Coordinates of C-alpha atoms and ligand atoms in Angstrom, one line a residue:
M1 CA 11.1 8.4 12.0
K2 CA 8.9 5.5 10.9
I3 CA 7.6 5.7 7.3
G4 CA 5.3 3.2 5.7
I5 CA 1.8 2.1 4.7
D6 CA -1.0 3.8 6.5
K7 CA -4.0 2.5 4.5
I8 CA -4.6 0.0 1.7
G9 CA -7.6 0.2 -0.7
F10 CA -8.4 -2.4 -3.3
Y11 CA -10.8 -2.6 -6.2
T12 CA -11.6 -5.3 -8.8
P13 CA -14.4 -5.2 -11.4
H14 CA -17.8 -6.7 -10.6
L15 CA -17.5 -9.5 -13.2
Y16 CA -15.5 -12.7 -13.0
L17 CA -14.9 -15.9 -15.0
D18 CA -14.7 -19.3 -13.4
M19 CA -11.3 -20.9 -14.4
N20 CA -12.8 -24.4 -14.5
K21 CA -15.2 -23.3 -17.2
L22 CA -12.5 -21.5 -19.1
A23 CA -10.4 -24.7 -19.0
V24 CA -13.3 -26.9 -20.3
S25 CA -14.0 -24.5 -23.2
R26 CA -10.3 -24.5 -24.2
D27 CA -10.2 -28.3 -24.0
I28 CA -7.7 -28.2 -21.1
D29 CA -7.9 -30.3 -17.9
P30 CA -9.3 -27.8 -15.2
G31 CA -6.6 -29.1 -12.8
K32 CA -4.0 -27.3 -14.9
F33 CA -5.6 -23.9 -14.2
T34 CA -6.7 -24.5 -10.6
I35 CA -3.7 -26.5 -9.3
G36 CA -0.9 -26.1 -11.9
I37 CA -1.4 -22.4 -12.2
G38 CA -3.3 -21.9 -9.0
Q39 CA -6.2 -19.7 -10.1
E40 CA -9.9 -20.1 -9.3
K41 CA -11.5 -17.0 -10.8
M42 CA -10.4 -14.3 -13.1
A43 CA -11.6 -10.7 -12.9
V44 CA -13.2 -9.5 -16.2
P45 CA -13.2 -5.7 -16.6
P46 CA -16.2 -4.2 -18.5
V47 CA -15.4 -1.5 -21.0
T48 CA -16.5 1.1 -18.4
Q49 CA -13.4 0.3 -16.3
D50 CA -9.9 1.2 -17.3
P51 CA -6.7 1.6 -15.2
V52 CA -7.7 5.1 -14.2
T53 CA -11.2 4.1 -12.9
L54 CA -9.8 1.0 -11.2
A55 CA -7.3 3.0 -9.3
A56 CA -9.7 5.8 -8.4
N57 CA -12.2 3.2 -7.1
A58 CA -9.5 1.6 -5.0
A59 CA -8.4 5.0 -3.5
Y60 CA -12.0 6.2 -3.1
E61 CA -12.4 3.4 -0.5
I62 CA -9.7 4.7 1.8
L63 CA -9.3 8.5 1.5
D64 CA -10.9 10.8 4.0
E65 CA -11.0 14.6 3.9
A66 CA -7.9 15.0 6.0
D67 CA -6.0 12.6 3.6
K68 CA -7.1 14.6 0.6
E69 CA -5.7 17.8 2.2
Q70 CA -2.4 16.2 3.3
I71 CA -1.6 14.2 0.1
D72 CA 0.8 16.3 -1.9
F73 CA 2.1 13.6 -4.2
V74 CA 0.2 11.1 -6.3
I75 CA 2.3 8.4 -8.0
F76 CA 0.6 6.0 -10.4
G77 CA 2.3 2.8 -11.3
T78 CA 0.9 1.1 -14.4
E79 CA 1.9 -0.8 -17.4
S80 CA -1.5 -0.5 -19.2
G81 CA -1.6 3.3 -19.2
I82 CA -4.1 5.1 -21.3
D83 CA -2.0 8.0 -22.6
S84 CA 1.7 8.2 -23.7
S85 CA 1.9 11.8 -22.4
K86 CA -0.6 12.7 -19.7
S87 CA -0.3 10.8 -16.4
A88 CA -3.1 8.6 -15.1
A89 CA -2.4 10.2 -11.7
V90 CA -3.8 13.6 -12.9
Y91 CA -7.2 12.0 -13.6
V92 CA -7.4 10.3 -10.2
H93 CA -6.3 13.5 -8.5
E94 CA -9.3 15.3 -10.1
L95 CA -11.8 12.4 -9.6
L96 CA -11.1 12.3 -5.9
G97 CA -10.8 16.0 -5.2
I98 CA -7.2 15.9 -3.9
N99 CA -5.4 19.1 -2.7
P100 CA -4.4 21.1 -5.9
N101 CA -0.9 21.7 -4.4
A102 CA 0.2 18.2 -5.2
R103 CA 2.5 16.5 -7.7
A104 CA 1.0 13.9 -9.9
I105 CA 3.0 11.5 -12.1
E106 CA 3.0 8.0 -13.7
V107 CA 5.8 5.5 -13.4
K108 CA 6.5 2.4 -15.5
Q109 CA 8.6 -0.7 -15.2
A110 CA 6.1 -3.6 -15.7
C111 CA 4.8 -5.0 -12.4
Y112 CA 7.6 -3.2 -10.5
G113 CA 6.0 0.3 -11.0
A114 CA 4.1 0.5 -7.7
T115 CA 7.2 -0.6 -5.7
A116 CA 9.3 2.2 -7.4
A117 CA 6.5 4.5 -6.4
I118 CA 6.6 3.4 -2.7
Q119 CA 10.4 3.9 -2.6
M120 CA 10.0 7.4 -4.1
A121 CA 7.2 8.1 -1.6
K122 CA 9.5 7.1 1.3
G123 CA 12.1 9.6 0.2
H124 CA 9.5 12.3 -0.2
I125 CA 8.1 11.7 3.4
A126 CA 11.6 11.7 4.8
L127 CA 12.1 15.2 3.5
N128 CA 8.5 16.3 4.2
P129 CA 7.3 14.4 7.3
E130 CA 3.9 16.3 7.4
S131 CA 2.8 15.2 4.0
K132 CA 1.2 12.0 2.6
V133 CA 1.7 10.2 -0.7
L134 CA -1.0 8.3 -2.6
V135 CA 0.6 5.4 -4.4
L136 CA -1.6 3.6 -7.0
G137 CA -0.9 0.3 -8.8
S138 CA -3.5 -0.4 -11.4
D139 CA -3.7 -2.6 -14.5
I140 CA -5.7 -4.7 -16.8
A141 CA -3.7 -7.8 -17.8
R142 CA -4.4 -8.9 -21.4
Y143 CA -2.7 -11.6 -23.3
G144 CA -5.5 -12.6 -25.7
L145 CA -8.2 -15.2 -26.2
N146 CA -6.9 -18.7 -26.6
T147 CA -3.3 -17.8 -25.8
S148 CA -1.0 -19.5 -23.3
G149 CA -1.1 -16.5 -21.1
E150 CA -5.0 -16.3 -21.1
A151 CA -5.3 -18.1 -17.7
T152 CA -3.1 -15.5 -16.1
Q153 CA -5.1 -12.4 -17.0
G154 CA -7.0 -10.3 -14.5
A155 CA -7.8 -6.7 -13.6
G156 CA -7.7 -4.5 -10.4
A157 CA -6.0 -1.8 -8.5
V158 CA -4.4 -1.2 -5.1
A159 CA -4.1 2.2 -3.5
L160 CA -1.7 2.9 -0.6
V161 CA -1.3 5.9 1.6
I162 CA 2.3 6.3 2.6
C163 CA 3.2 8.6 5.5
A164 CA 5.1 9.0 8.8
D165 CA 3.9 7.0 11.8
P166 CA 1.9 4.7 9.6
G167 CA -1.1 2.7 10.8
I168 CA -0.4 -0.7 9.1
M169 CA 3.3 -1.3 8.3
A170 CA 6.5 0.6 8.9
L171 CA 8.9 0.0 6.0
E172 CA 12.5 -0.8 7.0
D173 CA 15.5 0.8 5.4
K174 CA 17.4 -2.2 4.0
S175 CA 16.4 -3.2 0.6
A176 CA 18.0 -5.3 -2.2
Y177 CA 17.3 -4.7 -5.9
M178 CA 18.6 -5.6 -9.4
T179 CA 18.0 -4.8 -13.1
A180 CA 18.9 -6.9 -16.1
D181 CA 17.7 -6.4 -19.8
V182 CA 15.5 -9.5 -20.4
M183 CA 12.9 -10.0 -23.0
D184 CA 10.6 -12.1 -21.0
F185 CA 7.4 -10.0 -21.3
W186 CA 6.8 -6.7 -23.1
R187 CA 4.1 -4.7 -24.8
P188 CA 5.0 -2.5 -27.7
V189 CA 3.0 0.8 -27.9
Y190 CA 1.0 -0.5 -30.9
S191 CA -0.4 -3.5 -29.1
D192 CA -3.1 -3.7 -26.4
K193 CA -1.9 -7.2 -25.6
A194 CA 1.3 -8.3 -23.9
F195 CA 3.9 -10.5 -25.6
V196 CA 5.5 -13.1 -23.4
N197 CA 8.1 -15.8 -23.3
G198 CA 6.4 -17.7 -20.5
K199 CA 9.1 -20.2 -19.7
L200 CA 11.8 -17.5 -19.7
S201 CA 9.6 -15.2 -17.5
N202 CA 9.2 -18.0 -14.9
E203 CA 13.0 -18.7 -14.9
Q204 CA 13.9 -15.0 -14.5
Y205 CA 11.4 -14.5 -11.7
I206 CA 12.9 -17.4 -9.8
A207 CA 16.5 -16.2 -10.5
F208 CA 15.7 -12.6 -9.5
F209 CA 14.2 -13.7 -6.2
A210 CA 17.2 -15.9 -5.4
D211 CA 19.6 -13.1 -6.2
V212 CA 17.9 -10.3 -4.3
W213 CA 17.2 -12.6 -1.3
E214 CA 21.0 -13.4 -1.1
Q215 CA 21.9 -9.7 -1.4
F216 CA 19.3 -8.8 1.2
K217 CA 20.6 -11.4 3.7
Q218 CA 24.1 -10.0 3.4
K219 CA 23.0 -6.3 3.6
S220 CA 20.7 -6.9 6.6
G221 CA 22.1 -9.8 8.6
L222 CA 18.6 -11.2 8.7
D223 CA 17.5 -14.7 7.8
L224 CA 14.3 -16.6 7.1
K225 CA 13.7 -17.2 10.8
D226 CA 13.3 -13.4 11.2
F227 CA 10.2 -13.4 9.0
E228 CA 6.6 -14.2 9.8
A229 CA 5.7 -14.3 6.1
I230 CA 7.1 -13.4 2.7
T231 CA 4.7 -12.0 0.1
F232 CA 5.3 -12.1 -3.6
H233 CA 4.3 -10.5 -6.8
L234 CA 1.8 -13.1 -8.0
P235 CA 1.2 -13.3 -11.8
Y236 CA -0.5 -16.6 -10.8
T237 CA -0.5 -18.1 -7.3
K238 CA 1.9 -21.0 -8.1
M239 CA 4.7 -18.6 -9.1
G240 CA 5.8 -17.4 -5.7
K241 CA 5.7 -20.9 -4.4
K242 CA 8.2 -22.0 -7.1
A243 CA 10.6 -19.1 -6.2
L244 CA 10.3 -19.7 -2.4
K245 CA 10.8 -23.5 -2.5
P246 CA 14.6 -23.6 -3.3
V247 CA 15.3 -20.8 -0.8
L248 CA 13.4 -22.6 2.0
E249 CA 15.4 -25.9 1.7
D250 CA 18.1 -25.0 4.3
A251 CA 15.7 -23.4 6.8
P252 CA 14.6 -25.3 10.0
E253 CA 11.4 -27.3 9.7
D254 CA 9.3 -24.9 11.8
V255 CA 10.4 -21.9 9.8
Q256 CA 9.6 -23.7 6.5
E257 CA 6.2 -24.7 7.8
R258 CA 5.3 -21.1 8.9
L259 CA 6.5 -19.5 5.7
K260 CA 4.7 -22.1 3.5
A261 CA 1.4 -21.8 5.5
N262 CA 1.5 -18.0 5.4
Y263 CA 2.4 -18.0 1.7
Q264 CA -0.8 -20.0 1.1
I265 CA -2.9 -17.4 2.9
S266 CA -1.2 -14.5 1.1
T267 CA -2.5 -15.9 -2.3
G268 CA -6.2 -15.8 -1.3
Y269 CA -7.4 -12.7 -3.1
N270 CA -5.0 -13.1 -6.0
R271 CA -6.4 -16.6 -6.6
N272 CA -9.8 -15.0 -7.2
V273 CA -8.7 -12.0 -9.2
G274 CA -5.8 -13.0 -11.4
N275 CA -2.8 -10.9 -12.3
I276 CA -3.3 -7.2 -11.7
Y277 CA 0.4 -6.5 -12.6
T278 CA 1.6 -3.5 -10.6
G279 CA -0.8 -4.0 -7.7
S280 CA -0.3 -7.8 -7.4
L281 CA 2.3 -7.8 -4.7
Y282 CA 0.2 -5.5 -2.5
L283 CA -2.9 -7.5 -3.1
S284 CA -1.0 -10.5 -1.8
L285 CA 0.0 -8.5 1.3
L286 CA -3.6 -7.5 1.7
S287 CA -4.7 -11.1 1.5
L288 CA -2.3 -12.0 4.3
L289 CA -3.2 -9.1 6.5
E290 CA -7.0 -9.5 6.1
Q291 CA -7.2 -13.3 6.1
K292 CA -4.7 -14.2 8.8
E293 CA -6.4 -12.7 11.9
D294 CA -3.7 -13.8 14.4
L295 CA -0.8 -12.1 12.7
K296 CA 1.0 -10.3 15.6
P297 CA 2.0 -6.6 15.6
G298 CA 5.8 -6.2 15.6
T299 CA 6.3 -9.1 13.2
R300 CA 8.3 -8.7 10.0
I301 CA 6.9 -9.3 6.5
G302 CA 9.1 -9.6 3.4
L303 CA 8.0 -8.3 0.0
F304 CA 9.3 -9.5 -3.3
S305 CA 8.5 -7.3 -6.3
Y306 CA 9.2 -8.4 -9.9
G307 CA 8.6 -6.4 -13.0
S308 CA 9.4 -8.2 -16.3
G309 CA 12.0 -6.7 -18.5
A310 CA 13.3 -6.9 -15.7
V311 CA 13.7 -5.2 -12.2
G312 CA 13.3 -7.1 -8.9
E313 CA 13.4 -5.9 -5.3
F314 CA 13.2 -7.4 -1.9
F315 CA 12.2 -5.2 1.1
T316 CA 10.6 -5.5 4.4
G317 CA 8.1 -4.0 6.8
I318 CA 7.1 -4.3 10.5
L319 CA 3.4 -4.6 11.4
Q320 CA 2.2 -1.8 13.6
S321 CA 0.4 -2.2 16.9
N322 CA -3.2 -1.5 15.8
Y323 CA -2.8 -2.4 12.2
R324 CA -6.1 -4.4 12.1
D325 CA -8.1 -1.1 12.7
Y326 CA -6.7 0.3 9.5
L327 CA -7.9 -2.6 7.2
K328 CA -11.1 -2.6 5.2
T329 CA -11.7 -6.4 5.4
E330 CA -15.5 -6.2 5.5
N331 CA -15.6 -4.0 2.3
H332 CA -13.5 -6.5 0.5
N333 CA -15.5 -9.5 1.7
K334 CA -18.7 -7.7 0.4
M335 CA -16.9 -6.8 -2.9
F336 CA -16.0 -10.4 -3.6
A337 CA -19.4 -11.7 -2.5
S338 CA -21.3 -9.3 -4.8
R339 CA -19.4 -10.2 -8.0
K340 CA -21.3 -11.6 -10.9
E341 CA -20.1 -14.6 -12.9
V342 CA -20.0 -14.4 -16.7
T343 CA -20.0 -17.3 -19.1
V344 CA -17.0 -17.9 -21.4
P345 CA -18.9 -16.4 -24.5
E346 CA -19.8 -13.4 -22.4
Y347 CA -16.2 -13.0 -21.3
E348 CA -15.0 -13.3 -24.9
A349 CA -17.5 -10.6 -26.0
I350 CA -16.4 -8.3 -23.2
F351 CA -12.7 -8.9 -24.1
E352 CA -13.4 -8.0 -27.7
E353 CA -15.4 -4.8 -26.9
T354 CA -12.5 -2.3 -27.0
L355 CA -12.6 1.5 -27.3
P356 CA -12.3 3.2 -30.8
T357 CA -8.8 4.2 -31.8
N358 CA -9.8 6.3 -34.8
G359 CA -11.0 9.4 -32.9
S360 CA -14.7 8.6 -33.0
T361 CA -17.0 9.5 -30.2
V362 CA -18.4 6.9 -28.0
K363 CA -20.9 7.0 -25.0
L364 CA -20.8 4.1 -22.6
D365 CA -23.6 2.7 -20.4
T366 CA -22.3 3.5 -16.9
D367 CA -25.5 2.3 -15.3
A368 CA -24.6 -1.3 -16.1
D369 CA -21.4 -0.9 -13.9
P370 CA -22.0 -0.7 -10.1
A371 CA -18.6 1.0 -9.6
V372 CA -18.7 4.6 -8.2
I373 CA -16.1 5.8 -10.7
C374 CA -16.5 4.8 -14.4
L375 CA -15.4 5.6 -17.9
A376 CA -18.4 7.3 -19.5
G377 CA -17.0 7.5 -23.1
I378 CA -14.6 9.2 -25.4
S379 CA -15.2 12.6 -27.0
E380 CA -12.7 14.5 -29.2
N381 CA -10.0 11.9 -28.3
M382 CA -10.5 12.7 -24.6
R383 CA -11.7 10.0 -22.1
Q384 CA -14.7 11.2 -20.1
Y385 CA -14.9 9.9 -16.5
V386 CA -17.7 10.1 -14.0
N387 CA -17.7 9.9 -10.2
K388 CA -21.3 9.0 -9.6
L389 CA -21.2 10.5 -6.0
K390 CA -19.5 13.8 -6.9
Ligands
LIG1 P1 1.9 -23.2 -19.9 O1 3.2 -23.3 -20.6 O2 0.7 -23.4 -20.8 O3 1.8 -24.1 -18.6 O4 1.7 -21.7 -19.3 P2 2.7 -25.3 -18.2 O5 2.6 -26.4 -19.2 O6 4.1 -24.8 -17.8 O7 1.8 -25.8 -16.9 C1 1.7 -25.0 -15.8 C2 1.7 -25.9 -14.6 O8 0.5 -26.7 -14.6 C3 2.8 -27.0 -14.6 O9 3.3 -27.0 -13.2 C4 2.2 -28.3 -15.0 O10 2.8 -29.4 -14.5 C5 0.8 -28.1 -14.3 P3 4.8 -26.6 -12.8 O11 5.7 -27.6 -13.5 O12 5.0 -25.2 -13.4 O13 4.8 -26.7 -11.3 N1 -0.3 -28.9 -14.9 C6 -1.2 -29.5 -14.1 N2 -1.4 -29.5 -12.8 C7 -2.5 -30.2 -12.3 N3 -3.3 -30.9 -13.1 C8 -3.2 -30.9 -14.4 C9 -2.1 -30.2 -15.0 N4 -1.6 -30.0 -16.3 C10 -0.5 -29.2 -16.2 N5 -4.1 -31.5 -15.2 C11 2.5 -19.8 -18.1 C12 2.0 -21.3 -18.0 C13 2.6 -19.2 -16.7 C14 4.0 -19.8 -18.7 C15 1.6 -19.0 -19.1 O14 0.3 -18.9 -18.5 C16 2.1 -17.6 -19.3 O15 2.9 -17.4 -20.2 N6 1.7 -16.6 -18.5 C17 2.1 -15.2 -18.6 C18 3.6 -15.0 -18.1 C19 3.7 -15.1 -16.6 O16 2.7 -15.0 -15.8 N7 4.9 -15.3 -16.1 C20 5.2 -15.3 -14.7 C21 6.6 -14.7 -14.3 S1 6.9 -13.1 -15.1 C22 6.0 -12.0 -14.1 O17 5.6 -12.3 -13.0 C23 5.8 -10.6 -14.6 C24 4.4 -10.4 -15.2 O18 3.5 -10.2 -14.1 C25 4.4 -9.1 -16.1 C26 5.0 -7.9 -15.6 O19 6.0 -7.8 -14.8 O20 4.6 -6.8 -16.1 C27 3.9 -11.5 -16.0

């Protein structure tokens, strides 16, 4: 039985910051951000968007009534969760009106969360071929104003429907993974910003990719020539390139050229959104599928997932015959085209506008946010959400 990705939804907030302008205001050569880091625009989440609403908006785009009936498992991967007890999946389940006879949970391992969710979903579908699983990867990446990580922030969510006989991509069985206790990036519960050892995080990412790729080759008997493209978790778009470069060295020239060209295409959306942590790898996959129109059904795509701390995994999928019919390319083009630029002072003010942590009540202006699903406020320590179309 084929099991894999049937639909992919994506949402990013309606505001963005131009990286050239951020660089100038920080007294940095813009080339460092646009070429050295590889980012053009950074999504800026208004206070009315949190990981729950981002995920719900991404899923809202793709779910039809039949999906809502058939989904019996919602798995939410996030590392910027809003509650230490209640899962973000329960809120999305309610906001979208999914079948009540469903499981709903949250999983965490930095940017690896959504990949763990997909692997869990595969197992669930293998045992229950009639059901569908909704996998969500949703985050707001915050390092802080004027920090070295500032240029690698972002916000957004990806929603994936996993089921049997999928429309977009069948996931193959062989997979290689590893875990090692590394303090490269972490966020203690008392902080709303991440702590990071930037240099160590880059080194570990590259080392993890080299390791799981070697493991995968041995397990599968496949080599680079068997891949049309390899997509990466992209904290910034230069990162995957750094990991791919040493691995490509021994490949034939034509294979190197193909993988390099397709890598570039797979960075398209991420370059204009920034790091969305758990959803980042799947945003890169979406960039490739939606922006390279001549990708042939039957070809194999590699996926490298990395979550600091750290867990890494390399797995693969085969594009299905009518995969283009399942994509929402036009929606995403419109979403990018309708975004509004904010100035650096506006971005800084939005960054500092955080929710109260002292139990006080707050009511937010959801009319200022064009998203269908918004955070409307907090009352008695409970977040109040609104689906404007429900
Ligand atoms: P930095 O140390 O300020 O940057 O921060 P740098 O000095 O290393 O420069 C970056 C690149 O720009 C260099 O290129 C420079 O040469 C180049 P490289 O040597 O790397 O190829 N450069 C220029 N290029 C063109 N024109 C110029 C120019 N000037 C310099 N004028 C860093 C960079 C990424 C470390 C920082 O932003 C950071 O700490 N970010 C957060 C951590 C991160 O994203 N790590 C990535 C791997 S870990 C990961 O992916 C997991 C994560 O998503 C979290 C999770 O799993 O939950 C982060």
